[in-house]
């Protein structure tokens, strides 16, 4: 299959433009020269920008910095549909903060690119700055796949990520809306969220991850547990426990305040004590030392 030459050119030529956009906001002595200044009301955000969340506190801090020092990094724009109008490619946060700061004009870098390139640049700029939450990143990748026939390998090459990173990020789009909300507000990390994709009860497991502060590895183990238990149940039916065993389980549970399970085997057996937090484990260790 022949490679799309425009995509290849874009992949090689991104360095110059992204280099301009990737310098930190506070690098006052390394500011990029703007092409011109434009009245702020003549600039509009890109409706297809993958970034949707802008933290109020961050906007407030940036607005205060702009009041004191001005805009260090120009906003990257392209020509809009109407003459004299412009659409943001990268820098919407700066544009929003400049409005809060009361600026009437802002510096811009003008780049004439098509819709595909504008979307690519918006995604890459946000990914490099780590401005996208994991769900926004996934939606941006999916947008490029749906609208411009990208493969996961293509995306990885253009954005500078591995194909597995792209694939794992796209998996987040399979999650229920309730879990997506937890990703957006920062309650769940991308690593935790990926463990929920194949979980039997993703919402219930998400609540437990948050409440108990589980690690990603612990969440992975819990996500796999129902399937394992189901396989064991199909292999051999469980024997009903006798009254003495049940009574002993209750006695021990009452004594230590944790759920206790006793399983007799042909030779010997096992005693299981379940805890749900590190505090409960610490208390159990203290009791065992007495």
GROMACS .gro file of C-alpha atoms in nm:
model
  290
    1UNK     CA    1   0.000   0.000   0.000
    2UNK     CA    2   0.138   0.343  -0.095
    3UNK     CA    3   0.200   0.581   0.191
    4UNK     CA    4   0.004   0.905   0.192
    5UNK     CA    5   0.272   1.163   0.093
    6UNK     CA    6   0.095   1.448   0.274
    7UNK     CA    7   0.097   1.244   0.597
    8UNK     CA    8   0.467   1.168   0.553
    9UNK     CA    9   0.548   1.535   0.498
   10UNK     CA   10   0.349   1.630   0.803
   11UNK     CA   11   0.528   1.374   1.018
   12UNK     CA   12   0.869   1.511   0.915
   13UNK     CA   13   0.770   1.877   0.922
   14UNK     CA   14   0.600   1.891   1.260
   15UNK     CA   15   0.921   1.962   1.449
   16UNK     CA   16   0.940   2.328   1.350
   17UNK     CA   17   0.582   2.416   1.435
   18UNK     CA   18   0.556   2.198   1.743
   19UNK     CA   19   0.890   2.336   1.860
   20UNK     CA   20   0.736   2.680   1.855
   21UNK     CA   21   0.434   2.562   2.052
   22UNK     CA   22   0.619   2.338   2.297
   23UNK     CA   23   0.826   2.600   2.478
   24UNK     CA   24   0.700   2.657   2.835
   25UNK     CA   25   0.472   2.950   2.906
   26UNK     CA   26   0.719   3.097   3.156
   27UNK     CA   27   1.024   3.094   2.927
   28UNK     CA   28   1.029   3.473   2.894
   29UNK     CA   29   1.370   3.491   2.728
   30UNK     CA   30   1.286   3.224   2.469
   31UNK     CA   31   0.961   3.369   2.337
   32UNK     CA   32   0.860   3.299   1.978
   33UNK     CA   33   0.817   3.596   1.747
   34UNK     CA   34   0.455   3.644   1.640
   35UNK     CA   35   0.349   3.704   1.283
   36UNK     CA   36   0.106   3.975   1.392
   37UNK     CA   37  -0.131   4.090   1.663
   38UNK     CA   38  -0.502   4.026   1.614
   39UNK     CA   39  -0.808   4.163   1.799
   40UNK     CA   40  -0.909   3.894   2.042
   41UNK     CA   41  -1.271   3.896   1.925
   42UNK     CA   42  -1.159   3.803   1.572
   43UNK     CA   43  -1.032   3.467   1.696
   44UNK     CA   44  -1.250   3.160   1.752
   45UNK     CA   45  -1.170   2.823   1.911
   46UNK     CA   46  -1.150   2.514   1.694
   47UNK     CA   47  -1.481   2.326   1.746
   48UNK     CA   48  -1.295   1.998   1.676
   49UNK     CA   49  -1.024   2.055   1.934
   50UNK     CA   50  -0.997   1.730   2.137
   51UNK     CA   51  -0.944   1.928   2.457
   52UNK     CA   52  -1.273   2.002   2.633
   53UNK     CA   53  -1.172   2.054   2.998
   54UNK     CA   54  -1.006   2.376   3.116
   55UNK     CA   55  -0.940   2.394   3.491
   56UNK     CA   56  -1.068   2.718   3.638
   57UNK     CA   57  -0.775   2.752   3.877
   58UNK     CA   58  -0.521   2.712   3.596
   59UNK     CA   59  -0.700   2.968   3.380
   60UNK     CA   60  -0.701   3.212   3.672
   61UNK     CA   61  -0.328   3.166   3.735
   62UNK     CA   62  -0.243   3.208   3.367
   63UNK     CA   63  -0.464   3.518   3.340
   64UNK     CA   64  -0.275   3.675   3.632
   65UNK     CA   65   0.058   3.592   3.466
   66UNK     CA   66  -0.062   3.746   3.138
   67UNK     CA   67  -0.163   4.066   3.319
   68UNK     CA   68   0.189   4.096   3.457
   69UNK     CA   69   0.402   3.973   3.167
   70UNK     CA   70   0.180   3.954   2.860
   71UNK     CA   71   0.151   3.648   2.635
   72UNK     CA   72   0.496   3.493   2.598
   73UNK     CA   73   0.398   3.225   2.346
   74UNK     CA   74   0.176   3.341   2.057
   75UNK     CA   75  -0.141   3.150   1.976
   76UNK     CA   76  -0.114   2.941   1.658
   77UNK     CA   77  -0.405   3.008   1.422
   78UNK     CA   78  -0.524   2.953   1.066
   79UNK     CA   79  -0.753   3.168   0.853
   80UNK     CA   80  -1.121   3.138   0.936
   81UNK     CA   81  -1.415   3.114   0.702
   82UNK     CA   82  -1.480   3.491   0.704
   83UNK     CA   83  -1.215   3.743   0.588
   84UNK     CA   84  -1.008   3.878   0.876
   85UNK     CA   85  -1.122   3.597   1.108
   86UNK     CA   86  -0.900   3.325   1.251
   87UNK     CA   87  -0.943   2.979   1.407
   88UNK     CA   88  -0.717   2.847   1.682
   89UNK     CA   89  -0.491   2.552   1.603
   90UNK     CA   90  -0.305   2.553   1.935
   91UNK     CA   91  -0.322   2.781   2.235
   92UNK     CA   92  -0.691   2.792   2.329
   93UNK     CA   93  -0.601   2.805   2.699
   94UNK     CA   94  -0.389   3.117   2.639
   95UNK     CA   95  -0.673   3.273   2.439
   96UNK     CA   96  -0.923   3.205   2.717
   97UNK     CA   97  -0.689   3.339   2.983
   98UNK     CA   98  -0.614   3.651   2.774
   99UNK     CA   99  -0.987   3.730   2.770
  100UNK     CA  100  -0.995   3.703   3.148
  101UNK     CA  101  -0.692   3.926   3.170
  102UNK     CA  102  -0.874   4.193   2.967
  103UNK     CA  103  -0.647   4.192   2.660
  104UNK     CA  104  -0.792   4.342   2.343
  105UNK     CA  105  -0.523   4.207   2.106
  106UNK     CA  106  -0.311   3.892   2.120
  107UNK     CA  107  -0.002   3.781   1.923
  108UNK     CA  108  -0.054   3.500   1.675
  109UNK     CA  109   0.145   3.273   1.445
  110UNK     CA  110  -0.049   3.218   1.123
  111UNK     CA  111  -0.028   2.875   0.960
  112UNK     CA  112  -0.241   2.778   0.662
  113UNK     CA  113  -0.325   2.410   0.712
  114UNK     CA  114  -0.623   2.190   0.626
  115UNK     CA  115  -0.866   2.028   0.870
  116UNK     CA  116  -0.663   1.710   0.899
  117UNK     CA  117  -0.338   1.887   0.978
  118UNK     CA  118  -0.511   2.123   1.221
  119UNK     CA  119  -0.655   1.828   1.414
  120UNK     CA  120  -0.321   1.647   1.415
  121UNK     CA  121  -0.140   1.954   1.543
  122UNK     CA  122  -0.401   2.017   1.812
  123UNK     CA  123  -0.370   1.659   1.939
  124UNK     CA  124   0.010   1.654   1.926
  125UNK     CA  125   0.047   1.989   2.099
  126UNK     CA  126  -0.188   1.886   2.379
  127UNK     CA  127  -0.028   1.541   2.419
  128UNK     CA  128   0.321   1.691   2.440
  129UNK     CA  129   0.205   1.937   2.705
  130UNK     CA  130   0.006   1.662   2.883
  131UNK     CA  131  -0.297   1.892   2.866
  132UNK     CA  132  -0.546   1.626   2.755
  133UNK     CA  133  -0.712   1.395   3.003
  134UNK     CA  134  -0.693   1.029   2.891
  135UNK     CA  135  -1.047   1.029   2.753
  136UNK     CA  136  -0.990   1.343   2.545
  137UNK     CA  137  -0.674   1.186   2.408
  138UNK     CA  138  -0.864   0.869   2.314
  139UNK     CA  139  -1.139   1.066   2.143
  140UNK     CA  140  -0.882   1.266   1.947
  141UNK     CA  141  -0.716   0.946   1.825
  142UNK     CA  142  -1.051   0.798   1.728
  143UNK     CA  143  -1.138   1.117   1.540
  144UNK     CA  144  -0.825   1.085   1.327
  145UNK     CA  145  -0.901   0.716   1.262
  146UNK     CA  146  -1.264   0.782   1.165
  147UNK     CA  147  -1.217   1.098   0.960
  148UNK     CA  148  -0.874   1.048   0.802
  149UNK     CA  149  -0.828   0.668   0.783
  150UNK     CA  150  -0.534   0.648   1.020
  151UNK     CA  151  -0.415   0.315   1.151
  152UNK     CA  152  -0.291   0.281   1.507
  153UNK     CA  153   0.063   0.247   1.374
  154UNK     CA  154   0.023   0.570   1.173
  155UNK     CA  155  -0.095   0.753   1.483
  156UNK     CA  156   0.192   0.625   1.692
  157UNK     CA  157   0.443   0.749   1.435
  158UNK     CA  158   0.290   1.094   1.397
  159UNK     CA  159   0.236   1.167   1.767
  160UNK     CA  160   0.557   1.004   1.887
  161UNK     CA  161   0.390   0.727   2.091
  162UNK     CA  162   0.401   0.349   2.062
  163UNK     CA  163   0.123   0.161   1.884
  164UNK     CA  164   0.043  -0.017   2.212
  165UNK     CA  165  -0.004   0.321   2.384
  166UNK     CA  166  -0.250   0.423   2.113
  167UNK     CA  167  -0.435   0.089   2.136
  168UNK     CA  168  -0.456   0.101   2.517
  169UNK     CA  169  -0.578   0.460   2.510
  170UNK     CA  170  -0.850   0.379   2.257
  171UNK     CA  171  -0.978   0.100   2.485
  172UNK     CA  172  -1.102   0.367   2.726
  173UNK     CA  173  -1.380   0.457   2.479
  174UNK     CA  174  -1.549   0.122   2.562
  175UNK     CA  175  -1.613   0.224   2.923
  176UNK     CA  176  -1.956   0.333   3.058
  177UNK     CA  177  -2.031   0.705   3.087
  178UNK     CA  178  -2.020   0.690   3.467
  179UNK     CA  179  -1.659   0.574   3.457
  180UNK     CA  180  -1.571   0.826   3.185
  181UNK     CA  181  -1.686   1.099   3.425
  182UNK     CA  182  -1.447   0.965   3.690
  183UNK     CA  183  -1.159   0.979   3.439
  184UNK     CA  184  -1.245   1.336   3.342
  185UNK     CA  185  -1.257   1.464   3.701
  186UNK     CA  186  -0.930   1.287   3.785
  187UNK     CA  187  -1.073   1.029   4.027
  188UNK     CA  188  -0.941   0.745   3.808
  189UNK     CA  189  -0.608   0.729   3.627
  190UNK     CA  190  -0.577   0.591   3.276
  191UNK     CA  191  -0.402   0.282   3.415
  192UNK     CA  192  -0.685   0.211   3.658
  193UNK     CA  193  -0.947   0.278   3.392
  194UNK     CA  194  -0.794   0.028   3.149
  195UNK     CA  195  -0.835  -0.251   3.406
  196UNK     CA  196  -1.211  -0.187   3.404
  197UNK     CA  197  -1.261  -0.253   3.031
  198UNK     CA  198  -1.289  -0.631   3.080
  199UNK     CA  199  -1.424  -0.629   3.437
  200UNK     CA  200  -1.759  -0.800   3.502
  201UNK     CA  201  -1.877  -0.504   3.712
  202UNK     CA  202  -1.670  -0.204   3.601
  203UNK     CA  203  -1.866   0.056   3.798
  204UNK     CA  204  -1.851  -0.146   4.120
  205UNK     CA  205  -1.479  -0.205   4.077
  206UNK     CA  206  -1.423   0.165   4.002
  207UNK     CA  207  -1.590   0.257   4.332
  208UNK     CA  208  -1.371   0.009   4.518
  209UNK     CA  209  -1.053   0.143   4.352
  210UNK     CA  210  -1.139   0.493   4.470
  211UNK     CA  211  -1.263   0.402   4.818
  212UNK     CA  212  -0.978   0.164   4.902
  213UNK     CA  213  -0.701   0.342   4.715
  214UNK     CA  214  -0.613   0.027   4.516
  215UNK     CA  215  -0.304   0.014   4.298
  216UNK     CA  216  -0.333  -0.070   3.928
  217UNK     CA  217  -0.198  -0.419   3.996
  218UNK     CA  218  -0.456  -0.478   4.270
  219UNK     CA  219  -0.731  -0.358   4.037
  220UNK     CA  220  -0.610  -0.594   3.763
  221UNK     CA  221  -0.625  -0.886   4.005
  222UNK     CA  222  -0.980  -0.801   4.112
  223UNK     CA  223  -1.092  -0.757   3.751
  224UNK     CA  224  -0.967  -1.107   3.670
  225UNK     CA  225  -1.101  -1.270   3.990
  226UNK     CA  226  -1.466  -1.330   3.882
  227UNK     CA  227  -1.361  -1.527   3.574
  228UNK     CA  228  -1.121  -1.733   3.779
  229UNK     CA  229  -1.380  -1.808   4.043
  230UNK     CA  230  -1.635  -1.902   3.776
  231UNK     CA  231  -1.389  -2.149   3.623
  232UNK     CA  232  -1.323  -2.306   3.960
  233UNK     CA  233  -1.696  -2.336   4.025
  234UNK     CA  234  -1.750  -2.515   3.696
  235UNK     CA  235  -1.463  -2.754   3.765
  236UNK     CA  236  -1.591  -2.880   4.097
  237UNK     CA  237  -1.904  -2.802   4.302
  238UNK     CA  238  -1.844  -2.649   4.641
  239UNK     CA  239  -1.929  -2.850   4.948
  240UNK     CA  240  -2.163  -2.699   5.202
  241UNK     CA  241  -1.990  -2.613   5.531
  242UNK     CA  242  -2.109  -2.788   5.843
  243UNK     CA  243  -2.262  -2.599   6.134
  244UNK     CA  244  -1.947  -2.624   6.350
  245UNK     CA  245  -1.730  -2.465   6.081
  246UNK     CA  246  -1.980  -2.183   6.027
  247UNK     CA  247  -1.998  -2.119   6.400
  248UNK     CA  248  -1.617  -2.106   6.426
  249UNK     CA  249  -1.598  -1.863   6.132
  250UNK     CA  250  -1.849  -1.634   6.305
  251UNK     CA  251  -1.665  -1.655   6.636
  252UNK     CA  252  -1.332  -1.558   6.478
  253UNK     CA  253  -1.493  -1.283   6.269
  254UNK     CA  254  -1.650  -1.133   6.579
  255UNK     CA  255  -1.320  -1.148   6.766
  256UNK     CA  256  -1.106  -0.966   6.506
  257UNK     CA  257  -1.371  -0.762   6.323
  258UNK     CA  258  -1.282  -0.905   5.981
  259UNK     CA  259  -1.440  -1.166   5.754
  260UNK     CA  260  -1.296  -1.512   5.818
  261UNK     CA  261  -1.331  -1.819   5.595
  262UNK     CA  262  -1.229  -2.174   5.694
  263UNK     CA  263  -1.187  -2.432   5.420
  264UNK     CA  264  -1.130  -2.797   5.517
  265UNK     CA  265  -0.940  -3.014   5.270
  266UNK     CA  266  -0.856  -3.382   5.259
  267UNK     CA  267  -0.543  -3.309   5.457
  268UNK     CA  268  -0.543  -2.998   5.668
  269UNK     CA  269  -0.709  -2.685   5.534
  270UNK     CA  270  -0.675  -2.310   5.516
  271UNK     CA  271  -0.789  -2.005   5.711
  272UNK     CA  272  -0.853  -1.686   5.512
  273UNK     CA  273  -0.891  -1.341   5.661
  274UNK     CA  274  -1.014  -1.066   5.427
  275UNK     CA  275  -0.927  -0.700   5.481
  276UNK     CA  276  -1.027  -0.394   5.274
  277UNK     CA  277  -0.773  -0.133   5.378
  278UNK     CA  278  -0.418  -0.100   5.503
  279UNK     CA  279  -0.555   0.021   5.835
  280UNK     CA  280  -0.743  -0.308   5.881
  281UNK     CA  281  -0.427  -0.502   5.792
  282UNK     CA  282  -0.224  -0.304   6.046
  283UNK     CA  283  -0.484  -0.377   6.313
  284UNK     CA  284  -0.477  -0.749   6.226
  285UNK     CA  285  -0.097  -0.755   6.255
  286UNK     CA  286  -0.123  -0.585   6.593
  287UNK     CA  287  -0.370  -0.847   6.717
  288UNK     CA  288  -0.152  -1.133   6.595
  289UNK     CA  289   0.148  -0.995   6.783
  290UNK     CA  290  -0.037  -1.000   7.116
   0.00000   0.00000   0.00000
